[in-house]
PDB file of C-alpha atoms and ligand atoms in Angstrom:
ATOM      1  CA  MET A   1      11.390   2.211 -20.914  1.00 39.00           C
ATOM      2  CA  SER A   2       9.543   4.738 -19.008  1.00 47.00           C
ATOM      3  CA  HIS A   3       7.843   7.738 -21.239  1.00 47.00           C
ATOM      4  CA  PRO A   4       8.516  11.124 -19.877  1.00 40.00           C
ATOM      5  CA  GLN A   5       4.971  11.270 -18.419  1.00 50.00           C
ATOM      6  CA  SER A   6       5.863   8.640 -16.046  1.00 55.00           C
ATOM      7  CA  PRO A   7       5.776  10.023 -12.428  1.00 51.00           C
ATOM      8  CA  GLY A   8       8.070   7.197 -11.269  1.00 48.00           C
ATOM      9  CA  PHE A   9      10.358   8.388 -13.931  1.00 52.00           C
ATOM     10  CA  ALA A  10       9.993  11.983 -13.067  1.00 61.00           C
ATOM     11  CA  HIS A  11      10.214  11.782  -9.245  1.00 70.00           C
ATOM     12  CA  ASN A  12      12.876   8.869  -9.022  1.00 81.00           C
ATOM     13  CA  GLY A  13      11.449   7.298  -6.030  1.00 92.00           C
ATOM     14  CA  SER A  14       9.078   4.295  -5.358  1.00 97.00           C
ATOM     15  CA  ILE A  15       5.280   4.693  -5.555  1.00 97.00           C
ATOM     16  CA  VAL A  16       3.695   2.842  -2.371  1.00 98.00           C
ATOM     17  CA  LEU A  17       0.069   1.745  -2.153  1.00 98.00           C
ATOM     18  CA  VAL A  18      -1.440   1.859   1.497  1.00 98.00           C
ATOM     19  CA  GLY A  19      -4.474   1.129   3.114  1.00 98.00           C
ATOM     20  CA  LEU A  20      -6.631  -1.847   4.626  1.00 98.00           C
ATOM     21  CA  MET A  21      -6.820  -5.395   3.919  1.00 96.00           C
ATOM     22  CA  GLY A  22      -8.967  -5.783   0.930  1.00 94.00           C
ATOM     23  CA  ALA A  23      -8.347  -2.205  -0.480  1.00 96.00           C
ATOM     24  CA  GLY A  24      -6.888  -3.802  -3.692  1.00 95.00           C
ATOM     25  CA  LYS A  25      -3.311  -2.850  -3.205  1.00 97.00           C
ATOM     26  CA  THR A  26      -1.713  -5.650  -4.878  1.00 97.00           C
ATOM     27  CA  SER A  27      -4.177  -6.159  -7.777  1.00 96.00           C
ATOM     28  CA  VAL A  28      -4.089  -2.391  -8.541  1.00 97.00           C
ATOM     29  CA  GLY A  29      -0.325  -2.130  -7.738  1.00 98.00           C
ATOM     30  CA  ARG A  30       0.417  -4.886 -10.664  1.00 98.00           C
ATOM     31  CA  ARG A  31      -1.481  -3.091 -12.985  1.00 98.00           C
ATOM     32  CA  LEU A  32      -0.219   0.346 -12.024  1.00 97.00           C
ATOM     33  CA  ALA A  33       3.405  -1.006 -12.451  1.00 97.00           C
ATOM     34  CA  LYS A  34       2.607  -2.014 -16.000  1.00 97.00           C
ATOM     35  CA  ARG A  35       1.326   1.142 -16.939  1.00 96.00           C
ATOM     36  CA  LEU A  36       4.190   2.889 -15.634  1.00 96.00           C
ATOM     37  CA  GLU A  37       6.716   0.406 -16.800  1.00 95.00           C
ATOM     38  CA  MET A  38       8.301   0.203 -13.558  1.00 96.00           C
ATOM     39  CA  PRO A  39       8.988  -3.168 -11.415  1.00 97.00           C
ATOM     40  CA  PHE A  40       6.126  -4.406  -9.101  1.00 98.00           C
ATOM     41  CA  CYS A  41       6.676  -5.800  -5.727  1.00 98.00           C
ATOM     42  CA  ASP A  42       4.590  -6.895  -2.957  1.00 98.00           C
ATOM     43  CA  ALA A  43       5.958  -6.705   0.732  1.00 98.00           C
ATOM     44  CA  ASP A  44       3.944  -9.331   1.877  1.00 97.00           C
ATOM     45  CA  GLU A  45       5.193 -11.919  -0.628  1.00 96.00           C
ATOM     46  CA  GLU A  46       8.868 -10.527   0.260  1.00 96.00           C
ATOM     47  CA  ILE A  47       8.207 -11.316   3.910  1.00 96.00           C
ATOM     48  CA  VAL A  48       6.900 -14.653   3.211  1.00 96.00           C
ATOM     49  CA  LYS A  49       9.942 -15.244   1.061  1.00 95.00           C
ATOM     50  CA  ALA A  50      12.427 -14.016   4.045  1.00 93.00           C
ATOM     51  CA  ALA A  51      10.562 -15.841   6.646  1.00 93.00           C
ATOM     52  CA  GLY A  52      10.369 -19.181   4.437  1.00 94.00           C
ATOM     53  CA  CYS A  53       6.862 -19.553   5.896  1.00 94.00           C
ATOM     54  CA  SER A  54       3.127 -18.233   5.560  1.00 95.00           C
ATOM     55  CA  ILE A  55       2.107 -14.894   7.098  1.00 96.00           C
ATOM     56  CA  GLU A  56      -0.311 -16.784   9.288  1.00 95.00           C
ATOM     57  CA  ASP A  57       2.522 -19.311  10.457  1.00 95.00           C
ATOM     58  CA  ILE A  58       4.625 -16.109  11.464  1.00 96.00           C
ATOM     59  CA  PHE A  59       1.864 -14.848  13.605  1.00 96.00           C
ATOM     60  CA  GLU A  60       1.077 -18.403  14.851  1.00 94.00           C
ATOM     61  CA  VAL A  61       4.510 -19.326  15.882  1.00 95.00           C
ATOM     62  CA  TYR A  62       6.363 -16.250  16.296  1.00 94.00           C
ATOM     63  CA  GLY A  63       3.688 -13.563  16.913  1.00 96.00           C
ATOM     64  CA  GLU A  64       2.466 -10.188  15.518  1.00 96.00           C
ATOM     65  CA  GLU A  65       5.598  -8.222  16.906  1.00 96.00           C
ATOM     66  CA  ALA A  66       8.052 -10.611  15.050  1.00 95.00           C
ATOM     67  CA  PHE A  67       5.884 -10.076  12.030  1.00 97.00           C
ATOM     68  CA  ARG A  68       6.171  -6.180  12.507  1.00 97.00           C
ATOM     69  CA  ASP A  69       9.819  -6.533  12.850  1.00 96.00           C
ATOM     70  CA  GLY A  70      10.218  -8.592   9.555  1.00 96.00           C
ATOM     71  CA  GLU A  71       7.918  -6.280   7.849  1.00 97.00           C
ATOM     72  CA  ARG A  72       9.876  -3.050   8.641  1.00 97.00           C
ATOM     73  CA  LYS A  73      13.305  -4.652   7.537  1.00 97.00           C
ATOM     74  CA  VAL A  74      11.847  -5.882   4.197  1.00 97.00           C
ATOM     75  CA  ILE A  75      10.061  -2.289   3.376  1.00 97.00           C
ATOM     76  CA  MET A  76      13.121  -0.419   4.679  1.00 96.00           C
ATOM     77  CA  ARG A  77      15.458  -2.374   2.193  1.00 96.00           C
ATOM     78  CA  LEU A  78      12.844  -2.223  -0.686  1.00 97.00           C
ATOM     79  CA  ILE A  79      12.588   1.354  -0.213  1.00 96.00           C
ATOM     80  CA  GLU A  80      16.347   1.920  -0.439  1.00 94.00           C
ATOM     81  CA  GLY A  81      16.544  -0.110  -3.661  1.00 95.00           C
ATOM     82  CA  PRO A  82      15.519   0.816  -7.242  1.00 96.00           C
ATOM     83  CA  PRO A  83      12.454   2.781  -7.793  1.00 96.00           C
ATOM     84  CA  MET A  84       9.319   0.336  -8.019  1.00 97.00           C
ATOM     85  CA  VAL A  85       5.653   0.029  -7.289  1.00 98.00           C
ATOM     86  CA  LEU A  86       5.434  -1.367  -3.729  1.00 98.00           C
ATOM     87  CA  ALA A  87       2.034  -2.694  -2.419  1.00 98.00           C
ATOM     88  CA  THR A  88       2.475  -2.838   1.378  1.00 98.00           C
ATOM     89  CA  GLY A  89       0.524  -5.005   3.966  1.00 98.00           C
ATOM     90  CA  GLY A  90      -2.195  -3.051   5.934  1.00 98.00           C
ATOM     91  CA  GLY A  91      -0.407  -2.219   8.922  1.00 98.00           C
ATOM     92  CA  ALA A  92       3.033  -1.142   7.455  1.00 98.00           C
ATOM     93  CA  PHE A  93       2.317   2.469   7.026  1.00 98.00           C
ATOM     94  CA  ILE A  94       0.834   2.611  10.549  1.00 98.00           C
ATOM     95  CA  ASP A  95       4.612   1.804  12.033  1.00 98.00           C
ATOM     96  CA  ASP A  96       6.410   5.152  12.313  1.00 98.00           C
ATOM     97  CA  THR A  97       9.758   3.934  11.221  1.00 97.00           C
ATOM     98  CA  VAL A  98       8.384   2.325   7.818  1.00 98.00           C
ATOM     99  CA  ARG A  99       6.028   5.316   7.375  1.00 98.00           C
ATOM    100  CA  HIS A 100       8.845   7.990   7.814  1.00 97.00           C
ATOM    101  CA  LYS A 101      10.878   6.154   5.473  1.00 96.00           C
ATOM    102  CA  ILE A 102       8.074   6.050   2.824  1.00 97.00           C
ATOM    103  CA  GLN A 103       7.359   9.592   3.244  1.00 95.00           C
ATOM    104  CA  GLU A 104      11.162  10.534   2.588  1.00 92.00           C
ATOM    105  CA  ASN A 105      11.346   9.803  -1.033  1.00 85.00           C
ATOM    106  CA  SER A 106       8.493   7.734  -2.132  1.00 96.00           C
ATOM    107  CA  ILE A 107       4.961   9.075  -3.099  1.00 97.00           C
ATOM    108  CA  SER A 108       2.366   7.188  -0.834  1.00 98.00           C
ATOM    109  CA  ILE A 109      -1.082   6.231  -2.020  1.00 98.00           C
ATOM    110  CA  TRP A 110      -4.045   5.389   0.255  1.00 98.00           C
ATOM    111  CA  LEU A 111      -6.566   3.478  -1.470  1.00 98.00           C
ATOM    112  CA  ARG A 112      -9.667   4.211   0.422  1.00 97.00           C
ATOM    113  CA  VAL A 113     -12.420   1.721   0.326  1.00 95.00           C
ATOM    114  CA  SER A 114     -15.811   1.507   2.317  1.00 95.00           C
ATOM    115  CA  LEU A 115     -16.334  -0.984   4.826  1.00 96.00           C
ATOM    116  CA  GLU A 116     -18.813  -2.779   2.847  1.00 95.00           C
ATOM    117  CA  THR A 117     -16.373  -3.554  -0.141  1.00 93.00           C
ATOM    118  CA  LEU A 118     -13.471  -4.347   2.496  1.00 94.00           C
ATOM    119  CA  ILE A 119     -15.736  -7.083   4.008  1.00 95.00           C
ATOM    120  CA  ILE A 120     -16.908  -8.583   0.712  1.00 92.00           C
ATOM    121  CA  ARG A 121     -13.176  -8.442  -0.662  1.00 91.00           C
ATOM    122  CA  THR A 122     -11.804 -10.055   2.416  1.00 93.00           C
ATOM    123  CA  GLU A 123     -14.205 -13.025   2.350  1.00 88.00           C
ATOM    124  CA  HIS A 124     -12.726 -13.933  -0.913  1.00 80.00           C
ATOM    125  CA  ARG A 125      -9.280 -14.247   0.460  1.00 79.00           C
ATOM    126  CA  GLY A 126      -8.198 -15.643   3.560  1.00 77.00           C
ATOM    127  CA  GLY A 127      -4.474 -15.942   5.085  1.00 84.00           C
ATOM    128  CA  ARG A 128      -5.270 -12.783   7.259  1.00 92.00           C
ATOM    129  CA  PRO A 129      -4.357 -13.507  10.868  1.00 94.00           C
ATOM    130  CA  LEU A 130      -5.817 -10.385  12.177  1.00 95.00           C
ATOM    131  CA  LEU A 131      -9.373 -11.243  10.978  1.00 94.00           C
ATOM    132  CA  LYS A 132      -9.163 -15.324  11.557  1.00 92.00           C
ATOM    133  CA  ASP A 133     -12.248 -16.121  13.700  1.00 87.00           C
ATOM    134  CA  LYS A 134     -12.846 -12.746  14.105  1.00 90.00           C
ATOM    135  CA  ASP A 135     -16.117 -10.801  13.684  1.00 94.00           C
ATOM    136  CA  VAL A 136     -14.908  -9.073  10.430  1.00 95.00           C
ATOM    137  CA  ARG A 137     -17.092  -6.276  10.178  1.00 96.00           C
ATOM    138  CA  ALA A 138     -16.027  -5.236  13.959  1.00 97.00           C
ATOM    139  CA  THR A 139     -12.497  -5.726  13.081  1.00 97.00           C
ATOM    140  CA  LEU A 140     -12.266  -3.860  10.199  1.00 97.00           C
ATOM    141  CA  LYS A 141     -14.551  -0.858  11.398  1.00 98.00           C
ATOM    142  CA  SER A 142     -12.453  -0.690  14.550  1.00 98.00           C
ATOM    143  CA  LEU A 143      -9.082  -0.891  12.209  1.00 98.00           C
ATOM    144  CA  MET A 144     -10.494   1.968  10.052  1.00 98.00           C
ATOM    145  CA  GLU A 145     -11.249   4.195  12.904  1.00 98.00           C
ATOM    146  CA  ILE A 146      -7.609   3.748  14.229  1.00 98.00           C
ATOM    147  CA  ARG A 147      -5.752   3.756  10.814  1.00 98.00           C
ATOM    148  CA  ASP A 148      -7.756   5.972   8.733  1.00 98.00           C
ATOM    149  CA  PRO A 149      -6.368   9.186  10.161  1.00 98.00           C
ATOM    150  CA  ILE A 150      -2.635   7.791   9.569  1.00 98.00           C
ATOM    151  CA  TYR A 151      -3.677   6.490   6.021  1.00 98.00           C
ATOM    152  CA  ALA A 152      -4.740   9.886   5.592  1.00 98.00           C
ATOM    153  CA  THR A 153      -1.297  11.565   5.522  1.00 98.00           C
ATOM    154  CA  ALA A 154      -0.435   9.648   2.378  1.00 98.00           C
ATOM    155  CA  ASP A 155       0.619  11.900  -0.497  1.00 97.00           C
ATOM    156  CA  ILE A 156      -2.344  10.842  -2.472  1.00 97.00           C
ATOM    157  CA  THR A 157      -5.784   9.551  -1.698  1.00 98.00           C
ATOM    158  CA  ILE A 158      -7.798   7.568  -4.136  1.00 97.00           C
ATOM    159  CA  ASP A 159     -11.394   6.723  -3.556  1.00 95.00           C
ATOM    160  CA  ALA A 160     -11.746   3.003  -5.449  1.00 83.00           C
ATOM    161  CA  VAL A 161     -15.072   2.090  -4.636  1.00 77.00           C
ATOM    162  CA  GLY A 162     -16.787   0.060  -7.215  1.00 75.00           C
ATOM    163  CA  GLU A 163     -14.194   0.282  -9.859  1.00 85.00           C
ATOM    164  CA  THR A 164     -12.277  -2.340 -11.421  1.00 93.00           C
ATOM    165  CA  PRO A 165      -8.570  -2.325 -10.553  1.00 95.00           C
ATOM    166  CA  ASP A 166      -7.560  -0.953 -14.192  1.00 96.00           C
ATOM    167  CA  GLU A 167      -9.813   1.970 -13.741  1.00 95.00           C
ATOM    168  CA  THR A 168      -8.392   2.693 -10.217  1.00 96.00           C
ATOM    169  CA  ALA A 169      -4.854   2.461 -11.709  1.00 96.00           C
ATOM    170  CA  GLU A 170      -6.110   4.955 -14.483  1.00 95.00           C
ATOM    171  CA  ASP A 171      -7.187   7.355 -11.756  1.00 95.00           C
ATOM    172  CA  ILE A 172      -3.984   7.153  -9.747  1.00 96.00           C
ATOM    173  CA  ILE A 173      -2.077   7.878 -12.789  1.00 95.00           C
ATOM    174  CA  LYS A 174      -3.695  11.189 -13.144  1.00 94.00           C
ATOM    175  CA  GLU A 175      -3.259  12.092  -9.551  1.00 95.00           C
ATOM    176  CA  LEU A 176       0.514  10.994  -9.656  1.00 94.00           C
ATOM    177  CA  ASP A 177       0.731  13.672 -12.855  1.00 91.00           C
ATOM    178  CA  ASN A 178      -0.990  16.385 -10.978  1.00 91.00           C
ATOM    179  CA  PHE A 179       1.001  15.465  -7.763  1.00 92.00           C
ATOM    180  CA  VAL A 180       4.514  15.583  -9.630  1.00 87.00           C
ATOM    181  CA  LYS A 181       3.554  18.904 -11.154  1.00 86.00           C
ATOM    182  CA  ARG A 182       2.187  20.629  -7.958  1.00 85.00           C
ATOM    183  CA  LYS A 183       5.565  19.487  -6.330  1.00 81.00           C
ATOM    184  CA  SER A 184       7.893  20.763  -9.044  1.00 78.00           C
ATOM    185  CA  HIS A 185       5.730  23.742  -9.094  1.00 74.00           C
ATOM    186  CA  ARG A 186       6.335  24.575  -5.795  1.00 73.00           C
ATOM    187  CA  LYS A 187      10.092  23.994  -6.075  1.00 66.00           C
ATOM    188  CA  SER A 188      10.781  26.405  -9.075  1.00 62.00           C
ATOM    189  CA  PRO A 189      11.741  29.761  -7.963  1.00 59.00           C
TER     190      PRO A 189
HETATM  191  C1  S3P B 201      -2.055  -6.701   7.720  1.00 67.44           C
HETATM  192  C2  S3P B 201      -2.154  -6.945   6.477  1.00 67.44           C
HETATM  193  C3  S3P B 201      -2.121  -7.942   5.721  1.00 67.44           C
HETATM  194  C4  S3P B 201      -0.825  -8.746   6.223  1.00 67.44           C
HETATM  195  C5  S3P B 201      -0.873  -8.918   7.437  1.00 67.44           C
HETATM  196  C6  S3P B 201      -1.383  -7.822   8.543  1.00 67.44           C
HETATM  197  C7  S3P B 201      -2.599  -5.733   8.779  1.00 67.44           C
HETATM  198  O1  S3P B 201      -1.613  -7.466   4.320  1.00 67.44           O
HETATM  199  O2  S3P B 201       0.179  -7.651   6.370  1.00 67.44           O
HETATM  200  O3  S3P B 201      -2.003 -10.041   7.732  1.00 67.44           O
HETATM  201  O4  S3P B 201      -2.090  -5.579   9.813  1.00 67.44           O
HETATM  202  O5  S3P B 201      -3.553  -5.070   8.391  1.00 67.44           O
HETATM  203  P1  S3P B 201      -2.960  -7.162   3.511  1.00 67.44           P
HETATM  204  O6  S3P B 201      -3.077  -5.697   3.722  1.00 67.44           O
HETATM  205  O7  S3P B 201      -2.231  -7.177   2.133  1.00 67.44           O
HETATM  206  O8  S3P B 201      -4.078  -8.235   3.596  1.00 67.44           O
END
């Protein structure tokens, strides 16, 4: 059962984690969902389920545009469903339609992580077609330059450098509480 302090409970929408590959959206999201007693969903996993093949295969066989179409459909469906903590793939929030949908009734959280941390983390987990056979540092750096100004439009920014996923989830809960309070304050006459 959600406790009254639960921001998910207070705002009745989903909490959506955004940020680059390796930012920790999935590992932090799982812990956050547990703490808030909300369901957790990983958008990439849902896309894989819907397509019946891996993200790498979707990119290779059908191309990035087809992946983005699938991603858009899956996230729109998830956002329209019951409130949850949703970890999105790094490109999802960059899509205008997806971002506007998220901004309608969810609280978006940008997990901002340094380039060095992203490089280390992405080395540990493959399956990311945008980094495959690429200069990982140069690719992530250029993605940061393009995407960071868009991630920065999220409701909350969390600097998750050098912290465990549990500590980051804890920071998010504090910020969510402040955010929900500020928002209800603004609404009151
Ligand atoms: C992508 C990020 C990936 C995945 C796909 C494309 C991106 O998700 O959706 O490979 O465009 O940044 P993660 O951010 O979970 O790695």
